[in-house]
Short mmCIF file of C-alpha atoms in Angstrom, two decimals:
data_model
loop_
_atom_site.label_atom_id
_atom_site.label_comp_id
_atom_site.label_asym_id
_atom_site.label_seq_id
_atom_site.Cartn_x
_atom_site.Cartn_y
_atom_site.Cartn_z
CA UNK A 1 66.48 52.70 176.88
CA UNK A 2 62.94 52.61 175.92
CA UNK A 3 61.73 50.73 177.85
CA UNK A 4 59.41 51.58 180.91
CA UNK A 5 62.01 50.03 184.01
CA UNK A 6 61.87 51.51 187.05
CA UNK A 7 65.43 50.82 189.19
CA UNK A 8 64.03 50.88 192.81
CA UNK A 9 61.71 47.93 193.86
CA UNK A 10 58.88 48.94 195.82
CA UNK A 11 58.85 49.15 199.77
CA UNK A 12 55.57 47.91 200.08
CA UNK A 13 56.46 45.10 198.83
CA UNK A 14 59.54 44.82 200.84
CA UNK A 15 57.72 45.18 204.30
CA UNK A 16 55.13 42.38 203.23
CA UNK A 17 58.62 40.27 202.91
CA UNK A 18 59.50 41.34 206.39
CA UNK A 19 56.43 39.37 208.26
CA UNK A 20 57.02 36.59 205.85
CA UNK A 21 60.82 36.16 207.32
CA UNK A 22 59.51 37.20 210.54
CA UNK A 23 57.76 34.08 210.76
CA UNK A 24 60.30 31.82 209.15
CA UNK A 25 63.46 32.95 210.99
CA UNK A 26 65.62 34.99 208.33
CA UNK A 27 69.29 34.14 208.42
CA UNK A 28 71.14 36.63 210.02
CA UNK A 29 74.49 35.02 209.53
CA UNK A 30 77.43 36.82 207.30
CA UNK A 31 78.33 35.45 203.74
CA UNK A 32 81.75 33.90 202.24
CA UNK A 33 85.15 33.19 203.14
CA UNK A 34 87.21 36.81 203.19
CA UNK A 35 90.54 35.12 202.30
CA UNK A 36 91.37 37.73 199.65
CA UNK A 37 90.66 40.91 201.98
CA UNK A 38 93.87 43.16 202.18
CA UNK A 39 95.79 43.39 206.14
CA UNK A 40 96.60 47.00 205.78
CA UNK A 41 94.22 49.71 206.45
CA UNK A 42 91.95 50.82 202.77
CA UNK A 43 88.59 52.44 202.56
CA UNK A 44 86.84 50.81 199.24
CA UNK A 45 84.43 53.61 197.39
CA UNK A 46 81.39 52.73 195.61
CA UNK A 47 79.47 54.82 193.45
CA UNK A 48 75.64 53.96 193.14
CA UNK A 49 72.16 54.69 192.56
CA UNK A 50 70.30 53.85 195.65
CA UNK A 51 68.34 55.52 197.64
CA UNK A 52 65.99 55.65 200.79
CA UNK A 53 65.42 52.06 202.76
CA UNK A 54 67.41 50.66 200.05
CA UNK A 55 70.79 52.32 200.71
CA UNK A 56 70.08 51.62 204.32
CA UNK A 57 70.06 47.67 203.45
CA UNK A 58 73.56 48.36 201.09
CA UNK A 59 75.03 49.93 204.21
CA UNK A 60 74.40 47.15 206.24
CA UNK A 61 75.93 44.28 204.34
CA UNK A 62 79.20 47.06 204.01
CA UNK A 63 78.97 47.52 207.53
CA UNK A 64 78.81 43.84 208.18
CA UNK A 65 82.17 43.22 206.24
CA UNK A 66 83.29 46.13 208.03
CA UNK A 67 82.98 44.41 211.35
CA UNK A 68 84.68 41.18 210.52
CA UNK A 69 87.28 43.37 208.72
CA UNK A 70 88.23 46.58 210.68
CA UNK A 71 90.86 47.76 208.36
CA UNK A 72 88.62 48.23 205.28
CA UNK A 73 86.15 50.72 205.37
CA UNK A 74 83.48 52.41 203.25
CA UNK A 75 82.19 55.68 200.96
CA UNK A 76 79.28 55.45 199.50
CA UNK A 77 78.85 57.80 196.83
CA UNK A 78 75.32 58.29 195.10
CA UNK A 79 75.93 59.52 191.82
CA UNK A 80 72.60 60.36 189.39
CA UNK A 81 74.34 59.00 186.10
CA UNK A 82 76.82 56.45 187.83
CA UNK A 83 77.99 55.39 184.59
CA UNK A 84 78.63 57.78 182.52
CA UNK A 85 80.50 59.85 185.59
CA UNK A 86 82.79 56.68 186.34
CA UNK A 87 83.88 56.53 182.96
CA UNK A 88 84.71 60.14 182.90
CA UNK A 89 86.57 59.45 186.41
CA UNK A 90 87.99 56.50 185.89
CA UNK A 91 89.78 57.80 182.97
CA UNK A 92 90.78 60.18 184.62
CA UNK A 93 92.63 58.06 186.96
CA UNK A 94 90.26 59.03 189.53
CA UNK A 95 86.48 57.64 190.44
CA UNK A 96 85.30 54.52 192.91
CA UNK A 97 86.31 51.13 193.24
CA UNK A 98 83.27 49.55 192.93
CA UNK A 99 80.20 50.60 190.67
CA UNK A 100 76.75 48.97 191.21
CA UNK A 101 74.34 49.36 187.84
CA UNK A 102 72.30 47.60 185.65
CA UNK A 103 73.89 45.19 183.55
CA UNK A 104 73.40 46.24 180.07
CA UNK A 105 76.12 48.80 180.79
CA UNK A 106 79.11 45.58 180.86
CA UNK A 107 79.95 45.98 177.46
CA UNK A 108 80.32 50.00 177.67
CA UNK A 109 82.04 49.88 180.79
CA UNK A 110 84.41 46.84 179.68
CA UNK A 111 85.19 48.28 176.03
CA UNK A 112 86.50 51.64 177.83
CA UNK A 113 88.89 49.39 180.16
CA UNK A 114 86.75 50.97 182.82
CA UNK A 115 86.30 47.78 185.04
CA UNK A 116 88.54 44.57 185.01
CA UNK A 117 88.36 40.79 184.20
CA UNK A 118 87.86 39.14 187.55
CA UNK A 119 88.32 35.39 186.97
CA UNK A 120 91.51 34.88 188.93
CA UNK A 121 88.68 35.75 191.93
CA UNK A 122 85.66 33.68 191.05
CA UNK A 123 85.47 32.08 187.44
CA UNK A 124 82.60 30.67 184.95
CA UNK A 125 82.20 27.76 187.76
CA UNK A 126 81.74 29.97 190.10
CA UNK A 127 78.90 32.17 188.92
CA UNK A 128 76.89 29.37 187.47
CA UNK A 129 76.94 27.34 190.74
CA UNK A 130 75.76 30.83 192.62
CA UNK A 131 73.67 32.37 190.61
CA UNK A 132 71.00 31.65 187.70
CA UNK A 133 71.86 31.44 184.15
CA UNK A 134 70.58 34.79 182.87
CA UNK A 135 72.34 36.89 185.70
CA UNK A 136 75.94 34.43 185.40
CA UNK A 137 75.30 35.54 181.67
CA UNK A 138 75.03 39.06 182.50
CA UNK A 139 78.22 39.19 184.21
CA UNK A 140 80.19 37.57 181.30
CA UNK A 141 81.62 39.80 178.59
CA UNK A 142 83.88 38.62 175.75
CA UNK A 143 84.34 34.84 177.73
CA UNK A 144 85.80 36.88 181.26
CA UNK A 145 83.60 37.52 184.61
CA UNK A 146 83.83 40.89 185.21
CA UNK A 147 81.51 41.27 188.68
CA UNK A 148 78.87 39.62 190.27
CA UNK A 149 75.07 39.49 190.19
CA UNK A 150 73.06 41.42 192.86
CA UNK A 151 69.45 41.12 192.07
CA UNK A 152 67.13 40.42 188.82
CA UNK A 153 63.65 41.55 187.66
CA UNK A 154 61.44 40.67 184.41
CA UNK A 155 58.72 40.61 183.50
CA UNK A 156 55.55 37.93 184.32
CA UNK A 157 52.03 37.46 184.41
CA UNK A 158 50.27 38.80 187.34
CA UNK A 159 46.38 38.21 187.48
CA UNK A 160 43.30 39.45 189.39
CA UNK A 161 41.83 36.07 191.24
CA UNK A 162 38.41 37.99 191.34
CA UNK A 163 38.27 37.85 187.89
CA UNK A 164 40.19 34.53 186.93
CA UNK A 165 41.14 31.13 188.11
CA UNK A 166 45.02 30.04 187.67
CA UNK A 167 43.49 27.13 185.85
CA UNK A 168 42.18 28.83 183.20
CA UNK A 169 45.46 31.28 182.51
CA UNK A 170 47.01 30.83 179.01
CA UNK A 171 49.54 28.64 179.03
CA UNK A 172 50.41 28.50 175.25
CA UNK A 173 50.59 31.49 172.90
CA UNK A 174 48.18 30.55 171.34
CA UNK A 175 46.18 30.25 174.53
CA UNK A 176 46.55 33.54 174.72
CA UNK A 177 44.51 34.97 171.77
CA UNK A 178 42.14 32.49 172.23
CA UNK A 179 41.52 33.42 176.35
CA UNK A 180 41.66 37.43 174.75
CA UNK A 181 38.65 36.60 172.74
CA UNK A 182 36.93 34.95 174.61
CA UNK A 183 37.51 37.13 177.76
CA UNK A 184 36.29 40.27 175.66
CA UNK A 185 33.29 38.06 174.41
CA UNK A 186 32.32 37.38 177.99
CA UNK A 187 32.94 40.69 179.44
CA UNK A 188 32.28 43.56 177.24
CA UNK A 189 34.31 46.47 177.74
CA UNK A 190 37.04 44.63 179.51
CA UNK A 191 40.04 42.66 178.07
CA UNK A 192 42.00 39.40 179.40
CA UNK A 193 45.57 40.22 179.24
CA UNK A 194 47.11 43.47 178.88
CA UNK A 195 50.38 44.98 178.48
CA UNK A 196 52.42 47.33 176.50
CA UNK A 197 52.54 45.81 173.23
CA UNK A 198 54.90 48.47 171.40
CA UNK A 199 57.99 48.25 173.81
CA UNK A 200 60.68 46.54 172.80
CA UNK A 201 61.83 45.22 176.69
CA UNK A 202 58.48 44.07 177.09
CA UNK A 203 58.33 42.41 173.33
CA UNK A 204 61.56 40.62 173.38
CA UNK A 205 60.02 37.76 175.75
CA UNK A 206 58.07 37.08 172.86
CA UNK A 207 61.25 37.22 170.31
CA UNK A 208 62.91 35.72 172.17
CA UNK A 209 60.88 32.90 173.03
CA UNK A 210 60.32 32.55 169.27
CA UNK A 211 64.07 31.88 168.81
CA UNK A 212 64.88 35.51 167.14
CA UNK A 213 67.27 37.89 169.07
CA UNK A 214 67.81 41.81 168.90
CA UNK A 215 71.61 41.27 168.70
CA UNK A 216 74.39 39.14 168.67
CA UNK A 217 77.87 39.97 170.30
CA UNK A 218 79.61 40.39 166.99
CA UNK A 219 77.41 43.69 166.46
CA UNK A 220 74.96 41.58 164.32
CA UNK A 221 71.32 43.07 164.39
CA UNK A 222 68.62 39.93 163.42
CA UNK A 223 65.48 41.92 162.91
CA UNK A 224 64.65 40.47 159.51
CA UNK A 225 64.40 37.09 160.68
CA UNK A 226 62.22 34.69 160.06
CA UNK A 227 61.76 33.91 164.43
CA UNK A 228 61.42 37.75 164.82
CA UNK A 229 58.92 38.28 162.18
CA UNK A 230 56.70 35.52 163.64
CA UNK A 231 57.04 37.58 166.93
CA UNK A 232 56.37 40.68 165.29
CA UNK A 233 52.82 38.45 163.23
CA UNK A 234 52.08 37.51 166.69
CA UNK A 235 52.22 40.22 168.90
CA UNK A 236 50.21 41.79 165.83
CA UNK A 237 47.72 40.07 166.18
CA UNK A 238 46.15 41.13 169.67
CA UNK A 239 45.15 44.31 167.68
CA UNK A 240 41.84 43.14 167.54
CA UNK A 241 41.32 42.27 170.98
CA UNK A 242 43.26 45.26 172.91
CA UNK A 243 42.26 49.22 172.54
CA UNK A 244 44.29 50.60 169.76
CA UNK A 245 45.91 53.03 171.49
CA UNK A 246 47.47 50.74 174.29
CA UNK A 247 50.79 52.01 176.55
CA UNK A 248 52.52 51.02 179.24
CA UNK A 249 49.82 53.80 181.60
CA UNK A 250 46.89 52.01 179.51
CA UNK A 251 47.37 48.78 180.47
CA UNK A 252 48.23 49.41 184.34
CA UNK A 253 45.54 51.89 184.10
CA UNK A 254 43.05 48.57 183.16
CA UNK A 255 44.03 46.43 185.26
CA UNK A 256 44.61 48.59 187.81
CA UNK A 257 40.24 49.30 187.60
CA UNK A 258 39.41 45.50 187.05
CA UNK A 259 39.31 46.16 183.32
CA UNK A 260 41.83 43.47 182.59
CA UNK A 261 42.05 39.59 184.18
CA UNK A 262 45.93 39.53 183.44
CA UNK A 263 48.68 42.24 182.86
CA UNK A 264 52.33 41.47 181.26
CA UNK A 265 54.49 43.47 184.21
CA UNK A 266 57.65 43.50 186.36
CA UNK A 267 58.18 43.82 190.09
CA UNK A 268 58.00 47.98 190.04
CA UNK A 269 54.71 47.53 189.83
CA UNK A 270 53.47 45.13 192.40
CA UNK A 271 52.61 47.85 194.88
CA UNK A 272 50.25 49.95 192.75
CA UNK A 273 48.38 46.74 192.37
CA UNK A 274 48.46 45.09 195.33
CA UNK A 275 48.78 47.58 197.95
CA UNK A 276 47.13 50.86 196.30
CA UNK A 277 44.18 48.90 194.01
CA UNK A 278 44.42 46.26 196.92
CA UNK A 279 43.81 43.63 193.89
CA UNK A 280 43.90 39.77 195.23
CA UNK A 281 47.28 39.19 193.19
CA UNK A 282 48.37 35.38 191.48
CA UNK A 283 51.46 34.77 189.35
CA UNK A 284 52.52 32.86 186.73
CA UNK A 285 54.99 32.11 183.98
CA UNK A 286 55.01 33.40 180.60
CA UNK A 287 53.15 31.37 178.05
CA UNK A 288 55.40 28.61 176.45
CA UNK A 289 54.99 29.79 172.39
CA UNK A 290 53.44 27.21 170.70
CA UNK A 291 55.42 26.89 167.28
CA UNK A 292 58.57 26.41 169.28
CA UNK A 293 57.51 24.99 172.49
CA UNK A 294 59.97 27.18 174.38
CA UNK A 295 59.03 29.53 177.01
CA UNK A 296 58.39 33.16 176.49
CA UNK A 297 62.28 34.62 177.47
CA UNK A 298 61.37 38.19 179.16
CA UNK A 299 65.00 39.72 179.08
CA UNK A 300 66.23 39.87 183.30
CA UNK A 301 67.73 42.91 184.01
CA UNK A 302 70.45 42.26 186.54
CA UNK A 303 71.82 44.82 188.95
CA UNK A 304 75.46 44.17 189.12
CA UNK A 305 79.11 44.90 191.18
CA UNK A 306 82.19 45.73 189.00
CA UNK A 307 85.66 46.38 189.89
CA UNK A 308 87.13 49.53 188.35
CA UNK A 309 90.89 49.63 186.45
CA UNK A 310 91.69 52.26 189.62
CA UNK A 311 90.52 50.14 192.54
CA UNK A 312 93.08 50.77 195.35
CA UNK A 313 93.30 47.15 196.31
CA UNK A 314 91.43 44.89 193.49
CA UNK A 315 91.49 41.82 195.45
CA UNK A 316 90.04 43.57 198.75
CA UNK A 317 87.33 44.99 196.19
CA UNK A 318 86.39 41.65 194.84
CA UNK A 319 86.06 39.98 198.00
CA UNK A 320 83.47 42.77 198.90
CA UNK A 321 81.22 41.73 196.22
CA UNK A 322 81.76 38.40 197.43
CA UNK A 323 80.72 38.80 200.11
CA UNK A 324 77.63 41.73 199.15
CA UNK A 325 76.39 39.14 196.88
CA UNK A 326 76.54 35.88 199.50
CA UNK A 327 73.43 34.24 200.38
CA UNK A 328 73.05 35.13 204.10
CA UNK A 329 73.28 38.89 202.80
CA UNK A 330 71.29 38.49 199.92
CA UNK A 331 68.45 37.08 202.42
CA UNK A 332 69.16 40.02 204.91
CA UNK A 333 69.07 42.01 202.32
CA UNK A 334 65.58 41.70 200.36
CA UNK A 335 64.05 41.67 204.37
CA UNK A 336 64.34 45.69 203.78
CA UNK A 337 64.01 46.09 199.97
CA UNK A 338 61.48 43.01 198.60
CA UNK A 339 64.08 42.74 195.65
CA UNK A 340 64.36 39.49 193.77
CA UNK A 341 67.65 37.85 194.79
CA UNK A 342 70.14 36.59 191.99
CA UNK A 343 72.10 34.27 194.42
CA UNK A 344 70.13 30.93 193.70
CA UNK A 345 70.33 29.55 196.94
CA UNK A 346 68.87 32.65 198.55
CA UNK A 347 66.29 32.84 196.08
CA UNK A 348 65.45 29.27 197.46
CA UNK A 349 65.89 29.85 200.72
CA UNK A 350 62.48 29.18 202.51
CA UNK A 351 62.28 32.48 204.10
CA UNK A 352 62.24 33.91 200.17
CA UNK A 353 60.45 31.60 198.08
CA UNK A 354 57.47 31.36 200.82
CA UNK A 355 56.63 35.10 199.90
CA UNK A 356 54.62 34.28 196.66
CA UNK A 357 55.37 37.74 194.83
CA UNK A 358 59.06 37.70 195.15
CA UNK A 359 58.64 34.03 193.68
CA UNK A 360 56.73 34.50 191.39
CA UNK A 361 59.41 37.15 189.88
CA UNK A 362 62.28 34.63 190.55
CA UNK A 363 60.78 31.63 188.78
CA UNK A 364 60.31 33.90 185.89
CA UNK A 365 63.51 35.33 185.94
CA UNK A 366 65.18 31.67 186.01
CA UNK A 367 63.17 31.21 182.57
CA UNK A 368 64.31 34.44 180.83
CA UNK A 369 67.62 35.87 178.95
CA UNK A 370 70.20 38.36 180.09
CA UNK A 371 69.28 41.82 178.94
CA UNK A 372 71.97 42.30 176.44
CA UNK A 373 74.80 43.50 177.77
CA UNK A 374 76.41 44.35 174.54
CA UNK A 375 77.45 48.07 173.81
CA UNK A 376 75.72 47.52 170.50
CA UNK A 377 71.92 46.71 172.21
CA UNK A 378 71.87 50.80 172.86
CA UNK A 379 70.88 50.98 168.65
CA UNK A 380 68.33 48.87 168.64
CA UNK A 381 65.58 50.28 170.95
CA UNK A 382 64.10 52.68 168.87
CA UNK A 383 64.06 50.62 165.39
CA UNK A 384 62.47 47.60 167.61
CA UNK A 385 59.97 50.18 168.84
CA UNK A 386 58.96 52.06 165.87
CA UNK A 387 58.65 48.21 163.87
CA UNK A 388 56.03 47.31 166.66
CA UNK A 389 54.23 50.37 166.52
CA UNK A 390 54.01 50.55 162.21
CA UNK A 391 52.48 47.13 162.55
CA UNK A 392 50.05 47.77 165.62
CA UNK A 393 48.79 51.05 163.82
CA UNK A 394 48.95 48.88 160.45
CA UNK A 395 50.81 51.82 158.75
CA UNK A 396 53.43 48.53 157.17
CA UNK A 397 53.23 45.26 157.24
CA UNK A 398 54.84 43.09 159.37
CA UNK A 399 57.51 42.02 156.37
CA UNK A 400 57.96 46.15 155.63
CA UNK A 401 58.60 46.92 159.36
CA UNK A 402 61.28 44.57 160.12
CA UNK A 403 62.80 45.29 157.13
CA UNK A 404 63.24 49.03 158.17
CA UNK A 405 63.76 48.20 161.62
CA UNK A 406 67.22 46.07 160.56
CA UNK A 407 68.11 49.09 158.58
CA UNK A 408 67.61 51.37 161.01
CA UNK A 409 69.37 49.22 163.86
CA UNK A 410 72.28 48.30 161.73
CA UNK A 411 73.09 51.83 160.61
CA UNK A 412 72.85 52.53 164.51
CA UNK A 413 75.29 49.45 165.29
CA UNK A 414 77.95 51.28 162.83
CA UNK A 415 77.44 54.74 164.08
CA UNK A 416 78.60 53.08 167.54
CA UNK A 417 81.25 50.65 166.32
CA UNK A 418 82.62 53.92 164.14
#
């Protein structure tokens, strides 16, 4: 990807969330029914990326279905490219029974007949009662569940309240050029909102938003529309009031120093901010785009559990991520790693929505998209990119660089469905 995403929340963050359950009285109790758990003695393996305090809060909610089921135990195997190495396994006949990643990977993993379909366990109904709409979305591939939701993260508005009031945020796009020049007018040298305007994760809130998409499921690439080259005119446009050569280490960089009243970011960076700056942090929702009156749609990347093809006992295995994915162990959970819960009712849960940041992140997230998880999403990073960048650096026009960019993203999408 392209994109500047960064898989581990931060623990700062997470032990701020500790003294705000401290003082509401976490739940401590286990998660759902484990009807479907196999009688005969299994250990379930689970190849992952976690690390550090987060692996220790994994462990627990494994150790917790350990302890109401003694026969089924667990290995936890960190692996540094988990899914490239279960495909390889897996087809194989070897590799884990469960795989925890980032959802864009579904439609890889599912093409290869790497995981399985696991309806028959918990359908459509139940994924949209549990969890939000982007992360029930990013579980669905082809009309079939094939795992559950763990957590979710996009992208928001976080702002310094020493240098503005949440009543005068933007809360229309076009609120937003108009507060950039009039910020800069005020304050010379500094700039009101800030983020990285050439990255395509970042940019497709505002595609999005404007009704355009990066890619259908039929391996359709919509570049040259007319939504996405409104979001391409718009995003554009903050030329003028941002420096010219603006990145993802730019715009932290600014706000970061007070340079910037607003920054465009996702939850990996709440502790630079907040803990190292020590910035006074607010939140708030993505602009609503004024031509459409919808919401900005910041895709939500959604950490995920999949049963493999070569699970030992696929009904034990889906009961697991039943359970893992529960609210009582979602809440116990995000006490040790600050994430941003995709179980709904633990992302309610007093003891969660009282911490403002982790809010903050989930109201956004219940307003955004599922990152694609289409096998076909992989091609169009780098045309998205390079279109944003010919039009910030006015090297085409807006009309040229879409152009090239469905080109170059549909010759991508054939090289992959080849």
């Amino acid at each position: 990807m392209s994109f500047k995403r960064i898989s581990k929340y931060v623990l700062p963050l997470a032990l701020l969330f500790t003294l705000f359950l401290t003082a509401c009285g976490g739940s401590s109790s286990g998660g759902s029914g484990s009807t479907s758990a196999t009688t005969q003695n299994i250990t379930v393996s689970v190849w992952h990326a976690w690390t550090g305090d987060y692996l220790t809060a994994k462990q627990a909610i494994f150790d917790a279905y350990h302890k109401a089921h003694p026969n089924v135990t667990f290995k936890l195997v960190h692996q540094d490219d988990v899914v490239a190495k279960s495909i390889t396994a897996v087809k194989a006949g070897n590799g884990p029974d469960i795989i925890d990643y980032a959802d864009d990977n579904l439609g890889k993993l599912a093409s290869s007949n790497v995981v399985v379909p696991l309806d028959k366990y918990f359908g459509s109904d139940y994924v949209n009662q549990n969890f939000s709409k982007a992360a029930a979305e990013a579980v669905t591939f082809n009309g079939h569940v094939y795992g559950l939701p763990e957590t979710v993260e996009a992208i928001t508005m976080m702002y310094n309240k020493a240098l503005v009031q949440a009543s005068d945020l933007p809360k229309t796009t076009d609120d937003m050029l108009t507060f950039s020049k009039s910020y800069a007018a005020k304050n010379p040298g500094k700039y009101g909102i800030v983020w990285d305007v050439n990255n395509a994760y970042t940019a497709a809130a505002f595609y999005y938003g404007y009704g355009a998409k990066y890619v259908t499921s039929d391996g359709k690439a919509h570049l040259d529309s007319p939504e996405a080259l409104a979001a391409t005119k718009f995003i554009g446009s903050f030329n003028q009031y941002l420096p010219k050569q603006i990145t993802y280490d730019v715009a932290s960089s600014l706000f970061t120093e007070g340079k910037a009243a607003i920054i465009i970011n996702g939850p990996w960076s709440y502790s630079d901010y907040a803990n190292k700056a020590k910035l006074n942090l607010g939140f708030a929702t993505l602009p609503i785009v004024a031509s459409t009156n919808t919401p900005a749609k910041p895709f939500v990347g959604v950490k995920t559990l999949w049963v493999t093809k070569n699970a030992k006992d696929v009904a034990t295995a889906a009961d697991v991520i039943k359970f893992f994915t529960s609210k009582d162990q979602q809440i116990n959970m995000v006490k040790v790693t600050g994430e941003i819960p995709a179980n709904t009712a633990a992302a309610d849960d007093p003891a969660v929505a009282s911490n403002p940041a982790i809010a903050g992140y989930a109201a956004q997230a219940k307003l955004g998209t599922a990152l694609p998880n289409t096998p076909y999403m992989s091609a169009l990073w780098t045309p998205v990119q390079s279109a944003l960048t010919a039009v910030w650096n006015k090297s085409q026009t807006p009309e040229q660089a879409m152009a090239a960019a469905q080109s170059a993203a549909t010759k991508g999408i054939s090289q992959i469905t080849s």
